[in-house]
Each structure stands twice: as C-alpha cells, then as structure tokens.
Short mmCIF file of C-alpha atoms in Angstrom, two decimals:
data_model
loop_
_atom_site.label_atom_id
_atom_site.label_comp_id
_atom_site.label_asym_id
_atom_site.label_seq_id
_atom_site.Cartn_x
_atom_site.Cartn_y
_atom_site.Cartn_z
CA UNK A 248 -8.40 6.88 11.59
CA UNK A 249 -9.99 10.40 11.63
CA UNK A 250 -7.95 11.80 9.03
CA UNK A 251 -8.61 8.15 6.58
CA UNK A 252 -12.47 8.53 7.27
CA UNK A 253 -12.33 12.42 6.90
CA UNK A 254 -11.05 12.37 3.16
CA UNK A 255 -13.57 9.86 2.29
CA UNK A 256 -16.19 11.35 3.25
CA UNK A 257 -14.76 14.70 1.83
CA UNK A 258 -13.26 12.92 -1.50
CA UNK A 259 -14.57 10.35 -3.74
CA UNK A 260 -18.77 10.27 -4.22
CA UNK A 261 -18.69 6.48 -3.77
CA UNK A 262 -18.02 7.30 -0.45
CA UNK A 263 -21.77 8.29 0.80
CA UNK A 264 -22.94 6.29 -2.10
CA UNK A 265 -21.78 3.27 0.13
CA UNK A 266 -20.32 1.76 -3.37
CA UNK A 267 -16.53 2.41 -3.25
CA UNK A 268 -16.51 -1.63 -1.59
CA UNK A 269 -17.33 -2.80 -5.46
CA UNK A 270 -14.58 -1.61 -6.93
CA UNK A 271 -11.64 -1.89 -3.46
CA UNK A 272 -10.33 -5.19 -3.93
CA UNK A 273 -10.20 -6.02 -7.08
CA UNK A 274 -8.25 -1.96 -8.09
CA UNK A 275 -6.29 -1.63 -4.00
CA UNK A 276 -2.26 -1.34 -5.38
CA UNK A 277 -1.73 -5.47 -5.39
CA UNK A 278 -4.57 -7.47 -4.67
CA UNK A 279 -3.91 -11.33 -2.52
CA UNK A 280 -6.31 -14.23 -3.03
CA UNK A 281 -8.60 -13.58 0.04
CA UNK A 282 -9.09 -10.13 -2.41
CA UNK A 283 -10.35 -12.53 -5.49
CA UNK A 284 -12.78 -14.12 -3.72
CA UNK A 285 -13.73 -10.79 -1.57
CA UNK A 286 -14.90 -8.98 -4.74
CA UNK A 287 -17.37 -10.85 -5.66
CA UNK A 288 -19.54 -10.78 -2.21
CA UNK A 289 -23.05 -9.36 -2.29
CA UNK A 290 -23.90 -6.07 -3.19
CA UNK A 291 -25.65 -5.69 0.29
CA UNK A 292 -22.19 -7.04 1.54
CA UNK A 293 -19.98 -4.39 0.38
CA UNK A 294 -22.15 -1.59 1.14
CA UNK A 295 -21.67 -3.03 4.92
CA UNK A 296 -18.14 -2.90 4.35
CA UNK A 297 -18.61 0.30 3.79
CA UNK A 298 -20.77 1.26 6.20
CA UNK A 299 -18.50 -0.34 8.92
CA UNK A 300 -15.59 1.75 7.81
CA UNK A 301 -17.51 5.07 8.17
CA UNK A 302 -18.06 4.11 11.62
CA UNK A 303 -14.79 2.64 12.84
CA UNK A 304 -12.79 5.90 11.46
CA UNK A 305 -15.24 8.72 11.60
CA UNK A 306 -16.99 7.54 15.33
CA UNK A 307 -15.05 5.30 16.94
CA UNK A 308 -11.55 7.09 17.47
CA UNK A 309 -13.79 9.47 20.33
CA UNK A 310 -14.27 6.49 22.36
CA UNK A 311 -11.18 6.45 23.94
CA UNK A 312 -12.09 9.87 25.56
CA UNK A 313 -15.14 8.24 27.16
CA UNK A 314 -13.83 6.92 29.88
CA UNK A 315 -11.67 3.06 30.68
CA UNK A 316 -14.02 0.54 28.67
CA UNK A 317 -15.38 2.32 25.81
CA UNK A 318 -11.23 3.10 25.29
CA UNK A 319 -11.21 -0.63 25.47
CA UNK A 320 -13.44 -1.31 22.89
CA UNK A 321 -11.82 1.50 21.08
CA UNK A 322 -8.24 -0.48 21.19
CA UNK A 323 -10.02 -4.03 19.59
CA UNK A 324 -12.85 -2.96 17.24
CA UNK A 325 -9.23 -0.82 16.10
CA UNK A 326 -6.53 -3.80 16.29
CA UNK A 327 -10.09 -5.84 14.67
CA UNK A 328 -10.26 -3.14 11.81
CA UNK A 329 -6.81 -3.63 10.35
CA UNK A 330 -6.71 -7.51 11.04
CA UNK A 331 -9.30 -7.83 8.53
CA UNK A 332 -7.00 -5.41 6.25
CA UNK A 333 -4.66 -7.37 6.73
CA UNK A 334 -6.03 -10.84 5.66
CA UNK A 335 -7.69 -9.05 2.53
CA UNK A 336 -4.72 -7.00 1.07
CA UNK A 337 -1.44 -6.10 0.89
CA UNK A 338 -1.12 -3.00 2.20
CA UNK A 339 2.09 -3.72 3.56
CA UNK A 340 3.80 -2.51 7.01
CA UNK A 341 1.47 0.59 7.17
CA UNK A 342 -2.09 -1.85 9.19
CA UNK A 343 0.62 -3.83 11.81
CA UNK A 344 1.54 -0.02 12.59
CA UNK A 345 -2.12 1.38 12.79
CA UNK A 346 -2.23 -1.78 15.23
CA UNK A 347 0.71 -0.43 17.58
CA UNK A 348 -1.34 2.90 19.28
CA UNK A 349 -4.33 0.65 19.77
CA UNK A 350 -2.07 -1.65 21.83
CA UNK A 351 -1.85 1.25 24.06
CA UNK A 352 -5.64 1.03 25.10
CA UNK A 353 -5.84 -2.14 26.83
CA UNK A 354 -4.33 -1.84 30.90
CA UNK A 355 -2.78 -4.48 33.42
CA UNK A 356 -6.02 -5.55 33.97
CA UNK A 357 -7.57 -5.57 31.30
CA UNK A 358 -4.30 -7.51 29.58
CA UNK A 359 -3.58 -9.44 33.55
CA UNK A 360 -5.73 -12.91 31.83
CA UNK A 361 -2.89 -13.46 29.29
CA UNK A 362 -0.34 -14.22 31.36
CA UNK A 363 0.55 -16.80 34.28
CA UNK A 364 -0.39 -15.72 37.59
CA UNK A 365 1.20 -17.40 40.67
CA UNK A 366 4.14 -17.24 43.43
CA UNK A 367 6.82 -15.73 41.15
CA UNK A 368 5.99 -16.02 37.41
CA UNK A 369 5.25 -12.67 35.49
CA UNK A 370 2.05 -11.51 36.71
CA UNK A 371 3.52 -11.61 40.84
CA UNK A 372 6.52 -10.37 39.45
CA UNK A 373 5.10 -6.83 37.51
CA UNK A 374 3.27 -6.43 41.03
CA UNK A 375 6.48 -6.58 43.05
CA UNK A 376 8.20 -3.66 40.69
CA UNK A 377 4.74 -1.73 40.78
CA UNK A 378 4.73 -1.38 44.67
CA UNK A 379 8.43 -0.99 44.69
CA UNK A 380 7.94 1.62 42.18
CA UNK A 381 5.14 3.02 44.68
CA UNK A 382 7.51 3.17 47.98
CA UNK A 383 9.67 5.20 46.32
CA UNK A 384 7.50 7.45 44.87
CA UNK A 385 7.71 9.59 47.64
CA UNK A 386 11.98 10.18 47.29
CA UNK A 387 13.88 12.57 46.21
CA UNK A 388 14.07 12.76 42.85
CA UNK A 389 17.42 13.25 40.85
CA UNK A 390 19.32 15.43 38.71
CA UNK A 391 18.53 12.17 36.02
CA UNK A 392 14.80 12.74 37.08
CA UNK A 393 14.14 15.92 36.72
CA UNK A 394 16.72 15.80 33.24
CA UNK A 395 14.56 13.10 31.73
CA UNK A 396 10.97 15.08 33.19
CA UNK A 397 12.28 18.24 31.56
CA UNK A 398 13.06 16.42 28.04
CA UNK A 399 9.33 14.98 28.01
CA UNK A 400 7.78 18.30 28.97
CA UNK A 401 10.07 19.75 25.98
CA UNK A 402 9.26 17.28 23.63
CA UNK A 403 5.57 17.08 24.87
CA UNK A 404 5.05 20.59 23.86
CA UNK A 405 7.04 20.53 20.24
CA UNK A 406 4.66 17.77 19.52
CA UNK A 407 1.37 19.78 20.65
CA UNK A 408 2.71 22.83 18.80
CA UNK A 409 3.60 20.98 15.37
CA UNK A 410 0.08 19.19 16.34
CA UNK A 411 -1.61 22.45 14.82
CA UNK A 412 -1.72 22.72 11.53
CA UNK A 413 -2.50 18.17 11.14
CA UNK A 414 -5.48 19.32 13.79
CA UNK A 415 -6.00 22.32 11.29
CA UNK A 416 -5.54 19.92 7.96
CA UNK A 417 -8.40 17.83 9.26
CA UNK A 418 -11.21 20.87 9.85
CA UNK A 419 -10.48 22.32 6.70
CA UNK A 420 -12.44 21.16 3.75
CA UNK A 421 -9.71 21.45 1.76
CA UNK A 422 -7.68 18.58 3.87
CA UNK A 423 -5.13 17.17 2.24
CA UNK A 424 -3.63 14.08 3.03
CA UNK A 425 0.06 12.11 3.55
CA UNK A 426 1.42 15.65 3.90
CA UNK A 427 4.08 16.92 6.43
CA UNK A 428 3.98 20.73 7.89
CA UNK A 429 7.34 21.70 8.69
CA UNK A 430 11.21 19.79 7.84
CA UNK A 431 11.22 17.61 11.07
CA UNK A 432 8.36 14.97 9.62
CA UNK A 433 7.44 14.67 13.02
CA UNK A 434 3.72 15.11 12.83
CA UNK A 435 2.00 14.87 9.76
CA UNK A 436 -1.16 14.01 7.98
CA UNK A 437 -2.92 10.67 6.99
CA UNK A 438 -5.55 9.69 5.20
CA UNK A 439 -5.85 6.87 2.62
CA UNK A 440 -7.82 5.66 -0.30
CA UNK A 441 -9.69 9.40 -0.88
CA UNK A 442 -10.69 7.99 -3.95
CA UNK A 443 -11.28 4.63 -5.39
CA UNK A 444 -10.02 3.88 -9.38
CA UNK A 445 -13.32 2.04 -11.18
CA UNK A 446 -11.31 0.30 -13.53
CA UNK A 447 -7.02 -1.70 -12.73
CA UNK A 448 -4.71 -0.79 -15.66
CA UNK A 449 -1.61 -2.21 -15.76
CA UNK A 450 1.79 -1.44 -17.18
CA UNK A 451 3.10 -4.54 -18.92
CA UNK A 452 6.90 -4.33 -19.94
CA UNK A 453 7.62 -6.26 -22.89
CA UNK A 454 10.99 -7.06 -24.46
CA UNK A 455 12.22 -8.11 -27.57
CA UNK A 456 15.38 -9.85 -29.22
CA UNK A 457 14.43 -8.67 -32.27
CA UNK A 458 15.86 -6.40 -34.89
CA UNK A 459 13.37 -4.90 -36.30
CA UNK A 460 10.74 -3.86 -33.26
CA UNK A 461 7.93 -3.20 -36.33
CA UNK A 462 7.88 -6.17 -37.53
CA UNK A 463 4.42 -8.59 -37.37
CA UNK A 464 6.99 -11.45 -36.56
CA UNK A 465 8.76 -9.50 -33.48
CA UNK A 466 8.13 -11.94 -30.45
CA UNK A 467 7.75 -10.05 -27.73
CA UNK A 468 8.38 -11.49 -23.87
CA UNK A 469 6.49 -10.78 -20.85
CA UNK A 470 9.16 -9.32 -17.65
CA UNK A 471 6.97 -10.55 -14.49
CA UNK A 472 6.94 -8.58 -11.41
CA UNK A 473 7.03 -9.91 -7.90
CA UNK A 474 3.41 -9.11 -6.62
CA UNK A 475 1.63 -7.46 -9.34
CA UNK A 476 -0.51 -8.50 -11.46
CA UNK A 477 0.80 -9.97 -15.33
CA UNK A 478 0.46 -13.59 -16.20
CA UNK A 479 -3.03 -13.66 -15.48
CA UNK A 480 -2.69 -17.32 -14.65
CA UNK A 481 -0.56 -16.52 -11.95
CA UNK A 482 -2.03 -16.27 -8.06
CA UNK A 483 -2.65 -12.90 -6.67
CA UNK A 484 0.80 -12.90 -4.26
CA UNK A 485 0.48 -12.58 -0.12
CA UNK A 486 3.24 -10.59 1.54
CA UNK A 487 2.13 -8.44 3.76
CA UNK A 488 3.56 -6.57 6.17
CA UNK A 489 7.01 -7.04 2.98
CA UNK A 490 6.45 -4.38 0.72
CA UNK A 491 7.22 -4.72 -2.68
CA UNK A 492 7.32 -0.84 -3.76
CA UNK A 493 8.59 -1.26 -7.18
CA UNK A 494 5.18 -2.97 -7.25
CA UNK A 495 3.80 -0.40 -5.55
CA UNK A 496 4.65 2.42 -7.95
CA UNK A 497 3.95 0.69 -11.65
CA UNK A 498 0.65 1.13 -10.00
CA UNK A 499 0.74 4.29 -9.59
CA UNK A 500 2.14 4.87 -12.88
CA UNK A 501 -0.93 2.44 -14.52
CA UNK A 502 -3.14 5.30 -14.60
CA UNK A 503 -1.08 8.84 -15.73
CA UNK A 504 1.45 8.27 -18.51
CA UNK A 505 5.04 8.21 -19.02
CA UNK A 506 6.15 11.82 -18.97
CA UNK A 507 4.77 11.94 -15.11
CA UNK A 508 7.35 9.20 -14.10
CA UNK A 509 10.18 9.07 -15.58
CA UNK A 510 12.21 6.27 -13.22
CA UNK A 511 9.75 4.34 -15.51
CA UNK A 512 11.63 4.74 -18.79
CA UNK A 513 14.92 4.83 -16.53
CA UNK A 514 13.92 0.92 -15.76
CA UNK A 515 13.02 0.28 -19.35
CA UNK A 516 16.88 0.95 -19.56
CA UNK A 517 18.39 -0.95 -17.26
CA UNK A 518 16.48 -3.99 -18.95
CA UNK A 519 18.14 -2.78 -21.67
CA UNK A 520 21.64 -3.91 -20.58
CA UNK A 521 20.30 -7.10 -18.08
CA UNK A 522 20.47 -4.69 -15.37
CA UNK A 523 21.35 -7.37 -12.30
CA UNK A 524 20.59 -4.59 -9.38
CA UNK A 525 17.21 -3.49 -11.73
CA UNK A 526 17.00 -7.74 -12.21
CA UNK A 527 17.03 -8.52 -8.76
CA UNK A 528 13.52 -6.70 -7.70
CA UNK A 529 12.10 -9.01 -10.66
CA UNK A 530 10.55 -12.29 -10.31
CA UNK A 531 11.06 -13.46 -14.29
CA UNK A 532 13.52 -11.99 -16.80
CA UNK A 533 12.84 -13.75 -20.01
CA UNK A 534 16.04 -13.24 -20.81
CA UNK A 535 17.98 -14.79 -18.30
CA UNK A 536 21.16 -16.12 -19.87
CA UNK A 537 20.94 -14.77 -22.92
CA UNK A 538 21.83 -10.64 -24.70
CA UNK A 539 19.59 -8.48 -23.51
CA UNK A 540 16.74 -7.39 -25.29
CA UNK A 541 17.17 -5.21 -28.74
CA UNK A 542 14.24 -3.09 -27.32
CA UNK A 543 11.81 -2.86 -24.31
CA UNK A 544 8.44 -1.33 -24.56
CA UNK A 545 5.20 -1.10 -22.55
CA UNK A 546 1.75 -2.19 -22.97
CA UNK A 547 -1.40 -0.89 -21.27
CA UNK A 548 -3.76 -3.35 -19.94
CA UNK A 549 -7.13 -3.12 -18.33
CA UNK A 550 -7.47 -6.01 -15.41
CA UNK A 551 -10.25 -7.59 -13.91
CA UNK A 552 -10.81 -10.17 -12.04
CA UNK A 553 -12.21 -13.72 -13.17
CA UNK A 554 -14.93 -15.11 -12.11
CA UNK A 555 -14.44 -17.70 -9.28
CA UNK A 556 -16.13 -21.06 -10.92
CA UNK A 557 -15.92 -19.35 -14.21
CA UNK A 558 -14.77 -19.92 -17.64
CA UNK A 559 -11.69 -18.46 -17.11
CA UNK A 560 -10.84 -20.01 -13.83
CA UNK A 561 -11.49 -22.84 -15.26
CA UNK A 562 -9.03 -22.35 -17.46
CA UNK A 563 -6.62 -21.46 -14.69
CA UNK A 564 -6.54 -17.55 -14.72
CA UNK A 565 -7.28 -15.55 -11.56
CA UNK A 566 -7.20 -12.63 -14.33
CA UNK A 567 -9.27 -11.51 -17.84
CA UNK A 568 -7.15 -8.48 -19.42
CA UNK A 569 -7.99 -7.23 -22.41
CA UNK A 570 -4.87 -4.64 -24.38
CA UNK A 571 -5.80 -0.91 -24.28
CA UNK A 572 -2.70 0.21 -26.62
CA UNK A 573 0.63 1.56 -26.15
CA UNK A 574 1.95 2.80 -22.50
CA UNK A 575 5.84 4.17 -24.08
CA UNK A 576 6.82 3.18 -27.76
CA UNK A 577 9.38 0.85 -28.29
CA UNK A 578 12.96 1.33 -26.90
CA UNK A 579 16.46 0.58 -27.78
CA UNK A 580 19.70 1.75 -25.50
CA UNK A 581 20.62 3.68 -28.22
CA UNK A 582 17.89 5.70 -28.12
CA UNK A 583 17.58 6.30 -24.42
CA UNK A 584 21.58 7.68 -24.78
CA UNK A 585 20.33 11.13 -25.19
CA UNK A 586 17.46 10.69 -22.39
CA UNK A 587 19.64 9.77 -19.98
CA UNK A 588 22.24 12.76 -20.67
CA UNK A 589 19.43 15.40 -20.53
CA UNK A 590 18.95 14.30 -16.84
CA UNK A 591 22.60 13.00 -15.68
CA UNK A 592 21.19 9.41 -15.77
CA UNK A 593 24.48 7.04 -15.71
CA UNK A 594 24.20 5.12 -18.91
CA UNK A 595 23.44 1.61 -18.81
CA UNK A 596 26.15 -1.18 -20.70
CA UNK A 597 25.47 -4.73 -20.33
CA UNK A 598 26.99 -6.76 -18.28
#
C-alpha cells in the first residue's frame, strides 16, 4: 500500500492536484456498471476520493505499528478500501488478494464475536486447544520442532535480505513499480496507477468477407470481446475477481501502437483462420458458421461514458465513441505469411 501511494505522489501531477479521480472511472482498464455512475459524481466528491486514497496508502499503513487498537483500525480501513475498489472497478483478483494480509490485524478477541460460544461450540474448542498448547509449552523440543524453527528462521532471514532493494526502491525518488530485483521473485515492489490516462481509446478489431478491402461498399463487422468496451450499447461488465487477460492487454495496446504489441497482429492472423482457441477468448465472432474473413483490420476509437439520463443513454448507449483512424491496416492471411515466418510463429490455417 505504501508503494502504491508513493508512486502516485511521485508520478502523475493529477495526484497532487487531486483531479485523478475525474478520469479514473472512465479510463481504468475494464470499467464496470458502478464506475459509469461514479464517473459523474460531483467534483468535490472526486477530490475527497483522491485525498482518501492518499490517507489510506500513505498514512494508514503505519497504524500497524501503533498498538493493538490502531492495528485493528488499519485492518478495517484497508479491507473497506479494497471492498470499495472491488465495487467500483474490475481489477481482477488484485483487491481480493490485498484483503488477505489485512486479516492478520484482527486478533482472536476482535473476531470472537463472529463465532458461536458456549460449551462444545467453536470458541470453546479453540480455547481448549490454546490451553493445551500453553501447558505443552515447557515440554522438551522434538527434532521436528527444531527443524521447523530452523527453516522458519532461515526463511525470515532470506525474506529480510531480499527486502532490502525493495525498501531502497520505496525511498528512492526514482521509484519503479511492479518490478522484481532477483530471479526468485519472492519479494517484489508494487505500485498501481502512478499515471492516469485522460482519454479512453479502444482498438476495435473488424473483419470483412469482401474481396477488396478498399471498396467503399465493403461491410466491416466488429469482433466483440468478453468485457472491454466495444458495442456502445453493451452494458459494462462485472467480472471481479475473474480476469480476462486479453481484454486487459487490449487496454494497454490502445494507447500504444501495434509495433509495440506484435501479439495483436498474431491475433489478427488467428482470426483470419477462424482459430477456435483464439475465438474462445472473444464474446462474439461475426463470422461464426461462415467462412473466415478475407481481411481483418484494427480501428482506433475514442470512448466516453454517455451521460446518465442524457440523449445517448436514452438510446440505450453506455458509451459514445468517435473514430480516430486506423490502428493497423487491413491484412489478409497472405499478407501475414512473411510476418509469421520471420518470427517463427506457426502460420494459421483455416479450420
């Protein structure tokens, strides 16, 4: 949490101006239906959200060192924070996993009220187990307990040693996020949304059965992904904690070029062959039950949320989109033969 907070303060100016939440809900990787409405919150609410984020990521982590009560407050605030993030966005399993270490802040006395009490009930059974462990604390240590203690100590020393570059990275003004400093990848540095995109762009993949891709009467049909924005009338999805990896990658591809993301050309080749495995990652194949498309292209669009209650929303549109231009030109299987061969990729054959 501290790493995520520091990367924001050192990153995009909007985190210091308290304006990042003006854009986040619309431009996050895979918005959900709640984000559609939160995006239209008043400006003061977005400022409050940004300030709360700084407090939760930069201040609250230190509560864990301030005694039992503040540790419990830390756990409660962090769990609540993650629940809010789960409700407001599709950040896959990330927030669910972040809840797990926060649970260690709640001791038996804190959680006791959640479980039944009385003779033979769960709390009574746990109490007896603890009493037995206390009575056995003075017993001679077995070889197994010594071995286990040695392994635990060695692991603790290893984690402490591997944490040194992570801590130094946190203290560095040139902090990097989401990186590993050793091949074991046991201890890593983390950070999220160090920069916020101001506009949402999408790559829309299209195919046509026309023999001439340049003909004015060519009918181009959209491929629909399982979750990412495509058809403006389709409601944003709700998939957390599940993760559609391809949809996530398409978000990154949209604010780069296809030269930076060669895999998207590989995907186009698969679509030209109606590859079943590739199509299983999509929600809609416009050429299902038909011959594969002769051409596939990528179109670049700017997407904005429609205004709830506005004209576009009344037409059933969650999104308003405007074409920016081509993302990659129309490609046929024959065009891609040399491209695939040079990269030693299997050439896609129609199924």
